[in-house]
Short mmCIF file of C-alpha atoms in Angstrom, two decimals:
data_model
loop_
_atom_site.label_atom_id
_atom_site.label_comp_id
_atom_site.label_asym_id
_atom_site.label_seq_id
_atom_site.Cartn_x
_atom_site.Cartn_y
_atom_site.Cartn_z
CA LYS A 6 4.80 -3.75 34.56
CA GLU A 7 6.02 -1.79 31.40
CA GLU A 8 4.60 -3.24 27.87
CA THR A 9 7.52 -4.55 25.99
CA TRP A 10 7.09 -3.36 21.92
CA GLU A 11 9.21 -5.25 19.31
CA PRO A 12 8.70 -4.75 15.36
CA ARG A 13 6.70 -7.39 13.21
CA SER A 14 9.85 -7.94 10.72
CA LEU A 15 11.70 -10.59 8.96
CA PHE A 16 15.36 -9.60 7.84
CA VAL A 17 17.04 -11.93 5.51
CA ASP A 18 20.53 -12.19 3.77
CA LEU A 19 22.60 -14.74 2.21
CA ASP A 20 25.63 -13.04 3.35
CA PRO A 21 25.86 -13.36 7.08
CA GLU A 22 27.91 -10.31 7.81
CA PRO A 23 25.64 -7.90 7.16
CA ILE A 24 22.54 -9.40 9.01
CA ALA A 25 25.31 -9.45 12.33
CA VAL A 26 25.94 -5.99 11.96
CA LEU A 27 22.17 -5.42 12.32
CA GLN A 28 22.31 -7.09 15.00
CA LYS A 29 24.14 -4.91 17.42
CA SER A 30 23.00 -1.93 16.01
CA ALA A 31 19.40 -2.79 16.49
CA PRO A 32 18.85 -4.57 19.89
CA ILE A 33 15.00 -4.41 19.78
CA LEU A 34 14.79 -6.36 17.38
CA ASN A 35 13.85 -9.95 18.31
CA PRO A 36 17.09 -11.90 17.18
CA ALA A 37 14.30 -14.45 15.00
CA SER A 38 13.87 -11.54 13.33
CA PHE A 39 17.39 -12.44 11.20
CA ILE A 40 17.68 -15.46 8.60
CA CYS A 41 21.04 -15.27 7.18
CA GLY A 42 22.85 -17.86 4.74
CA LYS A 43 26.50 -19.64 4.32
CA LYS A 44 27.28 -17.45 1.88
CA SER A 45 26.80 -14.06 -0.46
CA ALA A 46 25.49 -14.02 -3.70
CA GLY A 47 27.70 -12.40 -5.17
CA HIS A 48 25.51 -9.92 -7.64
CA ILE A 49 24.46 -12.97 -9.41
CA TYR A 50 20.92 -13.12 -9.90
CA SER A 51 20.70 -17.08 -10.48
CA ARG A 52 22.51 -17.30 -6.99
CA GLY A 53 19.91 -15.82 -5.35
CA ARG A 54 16.95 -18.06 -6.82
CA SER A 55 19.52 -21.67 -6.63
CA GLU A 56 18.68 -25.21 -4.48
CA SER A 57 20.82 -24.52 -1.83
CA VAL A 58 19.00 -21.38 -0.90
CA LYS A 59 15.66 -22.94 -1.65
CA LYS A 60 16.00 -25.47 1.14
CA GLU A 61 18.52 -23.79 3.61
CA VAL A 62 17.03 -20.03 3.58
CA LEU A 63 13.70 -20.15 2.11
CA GLU A 64 12.01 -23.04 4.07
CA VAL A 65 12.97 -21.05 7.16
CA ALA A 66 11.65 -18.17 6.01
CA LEU A 67 8.01 -19.26 5.09
CA ASP A 68 8.63 -20.62 8.45
CA ARG A 69 9.03 -17.43 10.30
CA ILE A 70 6.93 -15.69 8.36
CA ARG A 71 3.81 -18.31 8.77
CA ALA A 72 4.69 -17.75 12.66
CA LEU A 73 4.30 -14.20 12.45
CA VAL A 74 1.10 -14.22 10.82
CA GLU A 75 -0.26 -16.45 13.26
CA GLN A 76 0.78 -13.57 15.91
CA CYS A 77 -1.82 -11.26 14.06
CA GLU A 78 -5.31 -10.72 15.03
CA SER A 79 -6.49 -9.50 11.61
CA LEU A 80 -3.56 -9.72 9.22
CA GLN A 81 -3.63 -6.41 6.42
CA ALA A 82 -0.86 -7.10 3.76
CA PHE A 83 2.91 -7.34 3.59
CA ILE A 84 5.33 -4.74 2.95
CA ILE A 85 8.46 -6.25 0.96
CA LEU A 86 11.73 -3.81 0.88
CA ASN A 87 14.84 -4.90 -0.73
CA SER A 88 17.35 -3.64 -3.07
CA LEU A 89 17.19 -4.51 -6.97
CA GLY A 90 20.77 -4.06 -7.23
CA GLY A 91 22.15 -7.14 -5.65
CA GLY A 92 21.98 -11.13 -6.17
CA THR A 93 19.97 -11.33 -2.40
CA GLY A 94 17.67 -8.96 -3.33
CA SER A 95 16.78 -9.45 -7.06
CA GLY A 96 17.44 -13.05 -6.82
CA PHE A 97 15.99 -14.43 -3.37
CA GLY A 98 13.38 -11.86 -3.48
CA SER A 99 11.63 -12.58 -6.81
CA LEU A 100 11.27 -16.45 -5.23
CA LEU A 101 10.18 -15.30 -1.84
CA LEU A 102 7.52 -13.13 -3.20
CA GLU A 103 6.74 -15.62 -5.54
CA SER A 104 6.56 -18.12 -2.71
CA LEU A 105 4.50 -15.79 -1.01
CA SER A 106 1.62 -14.47 -3.86
CA LYS A 107 1.17 -18.84 -3.97
CA THR A 108 0.41 -19.47 -0.32
CA TYR A 109 -1.43 -16.05 1.22
CA ARG A 110 -3.92 -13.97 -0.55
CA LYS A 111 -3.11 -10.87 1.27
CA GLN A 112 -1.96 -7.63 -0.83
CA LYS A 113 1.57 -7.61 -0.64
CA SER A 114 3.34 -3.68 -0.90
CA GLY A 115 6.90 -3.46 -1.74
CA PHE A 116 9.34 -0.23 -1.77
CA HIS A 117 12.21 -1.49 -4.67
CA ILE A 118 15.46 0.26 -4.78
CA PHE A 119 16.62 0.11 -8.44
CA PRO A 120 20.25 0.52 -8.92
CA THR A 121 21.48 3.49 -11.41
CA CYS A 122 21.62 3.02 -14.61
CA ALA A 123 24.34 3.29 -17.23
CA GLU A 124 23.17 6.44 -18.60
CA SER A 125 23.38 8.04 -15.47
CA SER A 126 26.28 6.92 -13.65
CA SER A 127 28.12 8.38 -16.17
CA ASN A 128 27.20 11.38 -15.29
CA PHE A 129 29.60 10.92 -12.61
CA GLY A 130 32.15 8.68 -12.29
CA SER A 131 32.85 5.70 -11.00
CA SER A 132 34.12 7.59 -7.12
CA PHE A 133 30.73 8.15 -6.78
CA PRO A 134 29.23 5.81 -4.69
CA GLU A 135 26.00 5.32 -6.41
CA CYS A 136 27.04 4.37 -9.42
CA SER A 137 26.55 0.79 -10.31
CA SER A 138 29.68 -1.54 -8.45
CA SER A 139 29.10 -4.46 -11.46
CA PRO A 140 27.22 -4.67 -14.52
CA LEU A 141 25.29 -7.38 -12.76
CA GLU A 142 23.08 -4.83 -11.04
CA ALA A 143 21.02 -3.51 -14.20
CA TYR A 144 20.39 -7.30 -15.27
CA ASN A 145 19.50 -8.40 -11.99
CA ALA A 146 16.87 -5.17 -11.94
CA ILE A 147 15.12 -6.32 -15.17
CA LEU A 148 14.95 -9.99 -13.48
CA HIS A 149 13.32 -9.05 -10.33
CA ALA A 150 10.50 -6.13 -12.20
CA HIS A 151 9.39 -9.38 -14.33
CA THR A 152 8.74 -10.94 -10.64
CA LEU A 153 6.84 -7.75 -9.66
CA THR A 154 4.35 -7.30 -12.26
CA ASP A 155 2.82 -10.61 -11.27
CA SER A 156 3.44 -11.24 -7.53
CA ILE A 157 2.95 -7.85 -5.77
CA ASP A 158 0.04 -5.90 -5.95
CA THR A 159 2.05 -2.16 -5.18
CA SER A 160 5.28 -1.04 -6.09
CA LEU A 161 7.05 1.85 -5.62
CA VAL A 162 10.30 2.99 -7.18
CA LEU A 163 13.07 4.47 -5.71
CA GLY A 164 16.37 5.16 -7.32
CA ASN A 165 19.70 5.42 -6.09
CA ALA A 166 20.12 8.48 -8.41
CA ALA A 167 17.46 10.63 -7.37
CA ILE A 168 18.29 10.54 -4.06
CA TYR A 169 21.77 10.93 -4.09
CA ASP A 170 21.10 14.20 -6.07
CA ILE A 171 18.28 15.07 -2.83
CA CYS A 172 20.97 14.86 -0.74
CA ARG A 173 23.35 16.47 -2.42
CA SER A 174 21.18 19.35 -3.27
CA SER A 175 18.59 19.89 -0.57
CA LEU A 176 20.55 18.48 2.79
CA GLY A 177 23.84 20.56 1.28
CA ALA A 178 26.06 16.38 1.98
CA ILE A 179 28.70 16.69 -0.65
CA ARG A 180 28.95 12.77 -0.14
CA PRO A 181 26.09 11.71 1.66
CA SER A 182 25.97 8.86 4.21
CA TYR A 183 24.04 6.16 4.58
CA ASN A 184 22.30 7.80 6.98
CA ASN A 185 20.87 10.35 4.89
CA LEU A 186 19.16 8.44 2.09
CA ASN A 187 17.27 5.99 4.68
CA GLU A 188 16.32 9.18 6.43
CA ILE A 189 14.44 10.14 3.12
CA ILE A 190 13.12 6.97 2.33
CA GLY A 191 11.89 5.76 5.35
CA GLN A 192 9.99 9.33 5.25
CA SER A 193 8.73 8.56 2.29
CA ILE A 194 7.60 4.79 3.31
CA SER A 195 6.06 6.34 6.76
CA THR A 196 3.53 8.46 5.00
CA ILE A 197 2.07 6.42 3.01
CA THR A 198 1.62 3.83 5.50
CA LEU A 199 0.69 6.38 7.73
CA GLY A 200 -3.10 5.54 7.82
CA SER A 201 -2.49 2.20 8.53
CA ARG A 202 -0.75 3.43 11.98
CA PHE A 203 -3.03 5.61 13.21
CA GLU A 204 -6.68 6.26 12.94
CA SER A 205 -8.56 8.94 11.19
CA PRO A 206 -11.36 9.92 9.17
CA LEU A 207 -9.22 10.53 6.67
CA SER A 208 -7.24 7.55 7.07
CA VAL A 209 -6.89 5.66 3.95
CA ASP A 210 -4.77 2.06 4.49
CA LEU A 211 -2.56 0.08 2.23
CA SER A 212 -5.86 -2.25 0.49
CA GLY A 213 -7.45 1.66 0.08
CA TRP A 214 -4.37 2.59 -1.82
CA TYR A 215 -4.60 -0.43 -4.45
CA THR A 216 -8.56 0.09 -4.97
CA GLY A 217 -8.00 3.50 -5.92
CA GLN A 218 -4.35 3.65 -7.63
CA ILE A 219 -3.89 0.42 -9.11
CA PRO A 220 -6.11 0.55 -13.08
CA TYR A 221 -5.03 -3.10 -13.88
CA PRO A 222 -2.98 -5.94 -11.63
CA ARG A 223 0.70 -5.44 -14.16
CA LEU A 224 0.49 -1.83 -13.95
CA ASN A 225 1.05 -1.68 -10.20
CA PHE A 226 4.49 0.98 -10.29
CA TYR A 227 4.07 3.93 -8.52
CA LEU A 228 6.16 7.06 -9.03
CA SER A 229 6.60 9.23 -5.43
CA SER A 230 8.39 12.65 -4.99
CA TYR A 231 8.98 14.24 -1.71
CA ALA A 232 8.94 17.79 -0.32
CA PRO A 233 9.99 19.70 1.28
CA VAL A 234 13.47 18.39 2.13
CA THR A 235 15.47 20.99 3.79
CA ALA A 236 18.76 20.89 7.06
CA ASP A 237 18.27 21.71 9.36
CA VAL A 238 19.66 25.17 10.73
CA ALA A 239 21.63 26.01 13.51
CA LEU A 240 20.29 29.02 14.06
CA PRO A 241 17.66 29.21 16.48
CA ARG A 242 14.52 31.12 16.16
CA GLU A 243 15.16 33.72 18.44
CA LYS A 244 18.74 33.97 17.59
CA LEU A 245 17.95 34.83 14.59
CA ASN A 246 15.67 37.66 15.00
CA ILE A 247 18.49 39.21 17.52
CA GLU A 248 20.97 38.78 14.57
CA ILE A 249 18.43 40.47 12.11
CA VAL A 250 18.04 43.49 14.18
CA GLU A 251 21.56 44.01 15.05
CA SER A 252 22.83 43.65 11.52
CA VAL A 253 19.94 46.09 9.92
CA ARG A 254 22.04 48.65 12.73
CA ASN A 255 25.30 47.73 11.86
CA ILE A 256 26.13 45.52 8.53
CA PRO A 257 22.92 46.32 6.09
CA SER A 258 24.63 43.34 3.90
CA ARG A 259 24.29 40.53 6.27
CA VAL A 260 20.59 40.99 6.10
CA CYS A 261 20.01 39.25 2.91
CA GLU A 262 21.89 35.93 4.11
CA LEU A 263 20.03 35.64 7.75
CA VAL A 264 16.90 36.14 5.82
CA SER A 265 17.36 33.77 3.63
CA ASP A 266 18.02 31.50 6.93
CA TYR A 267 14.98 32.93 8.77
CA ALA A 268 12.94 31.78 4.99
CA LEU A 269 13.82 28.31 5.78
CA TYR A 270 11.67 28.40 9.46
CA GLU A 271 8.20 29.91 7.78
CA GLU A 272 5.85 27.01 7.31
CA PRO A 273 5.35 26.52 3.51
CA SER A 274 1.91 26.26 1.64
CA VAL A 275 -0.55 23.48 0.54
CA LEU A 276 0.47 25.13 -2.96
CA ASP A 277 4.45 25.25 -2.54
CA ILE A 278 4.58 21.82 -1.43
CA THR A 279 2.40 20.57 -4.28
CA THR A 280 3.91 22.52 -6.82
CA ALA A 281 7.25 20.97 -5.43
CA ALA A 282 6.10 18.16 -5.25
CA PHE A 283 5.76 17.95 -9.47
CA GLU A 284 9.27 19.36 -9.96
CA ALA A 285 12.04 17.31 -10.98
CA GLY A 286 14.56 17.78 -7.88
CA THR A 287 12.45 15.95 -5.50
CA SER A 288 10.98 12.71 -7.21
CA LEU A 289 12.47 9.88 -6.12
CA VAL A 290 13.42 8.63 -9.22
CA LYS A 291 14.90 9.86 -12.45
CA CYS A 292 12.27 9.45 -15.54
CA ASP A 293 10.15 11.68 -17.17
CA PRO A 294 6.37 10.99 -15.96
CA LYS A 295 6.03 13.07 -19.13
CA ASP A 296 6.82 9.71 -21.45
CA GLY A 297 4.92 7.57 -20.33
CA SER A 298 0.75 7.71 -19.14
CA GLU A 299 -0.40 8.74 -15.52
CA TYR A 300 -3.57 7.20 -14.75
CA TYR A 301 -3.96 8.47 -11.21
CA CYS A 302 -2.19 10.71 -8.98
CA CYS A 303 -2.20 11.04 -4.75
CA LYS A 304 -0.22 13.25 -2.26
CA ALA A 305 -0.36 12.10 1.38
CA ARG A 306 0.57 15.02 3.98
CA LEU A 307 2.28 14.59 7.27
#
């Protein structure tokens, strides 16, 4: 009999429509992994923390989490993924984090998508999807950030505007899809959690990240970058070599274009990856590290 594996996870949204779409698109997930409310929070932080939400959604979520914890042989940490622009991600997210910090002493690591600030959105215009659709998103993010300083151990900051720019510059997508955005976010999360999922003498689990990188409990925000990010090339390596030889014989002007495509196949060196990781174009959040203080730096490689 083949063994069946399913992720030990829980998806919560006050709006029932996204949960219904996710259930249809991810049949591998257990139906008990989905919890939804009766009505969307409507980008309102306080609505996500209302008394009705506590009774209808929070209690059910904590019961499901308790059941998942009991299935674990050795619970290592909680991983929380949420967007801070909406009412559910910010309001209910802070409510859930506060409850988890009171109930469990295990480490809690978060990956949080921050909305585009007004200064960045003015550069794009309202037609671009990375711009905040509601003026309340900035307030939701600020209110939730206060909870992150007290109720979570490590927090990885992801910015909408930075990820959209990476998709445009590196992937060549003028209007990136959610698949493009999720691929970059998923690769970043996969790299950080790599040591927890595979055994290796050089692996560092989530508790090791916290022990080595957090100098003070309230200084728990990571600035992350991902490099290299390259788009798929249509020509295979063998065909590319043949076309380069034919171009040398026939059309020399074509050589430069093909050599540029051929460079994408070359494996970058450790120095190239490290240099690219510190460039502004590969950062997953739009900010200048020179304006603050850096306490620790770590590079993970797949």
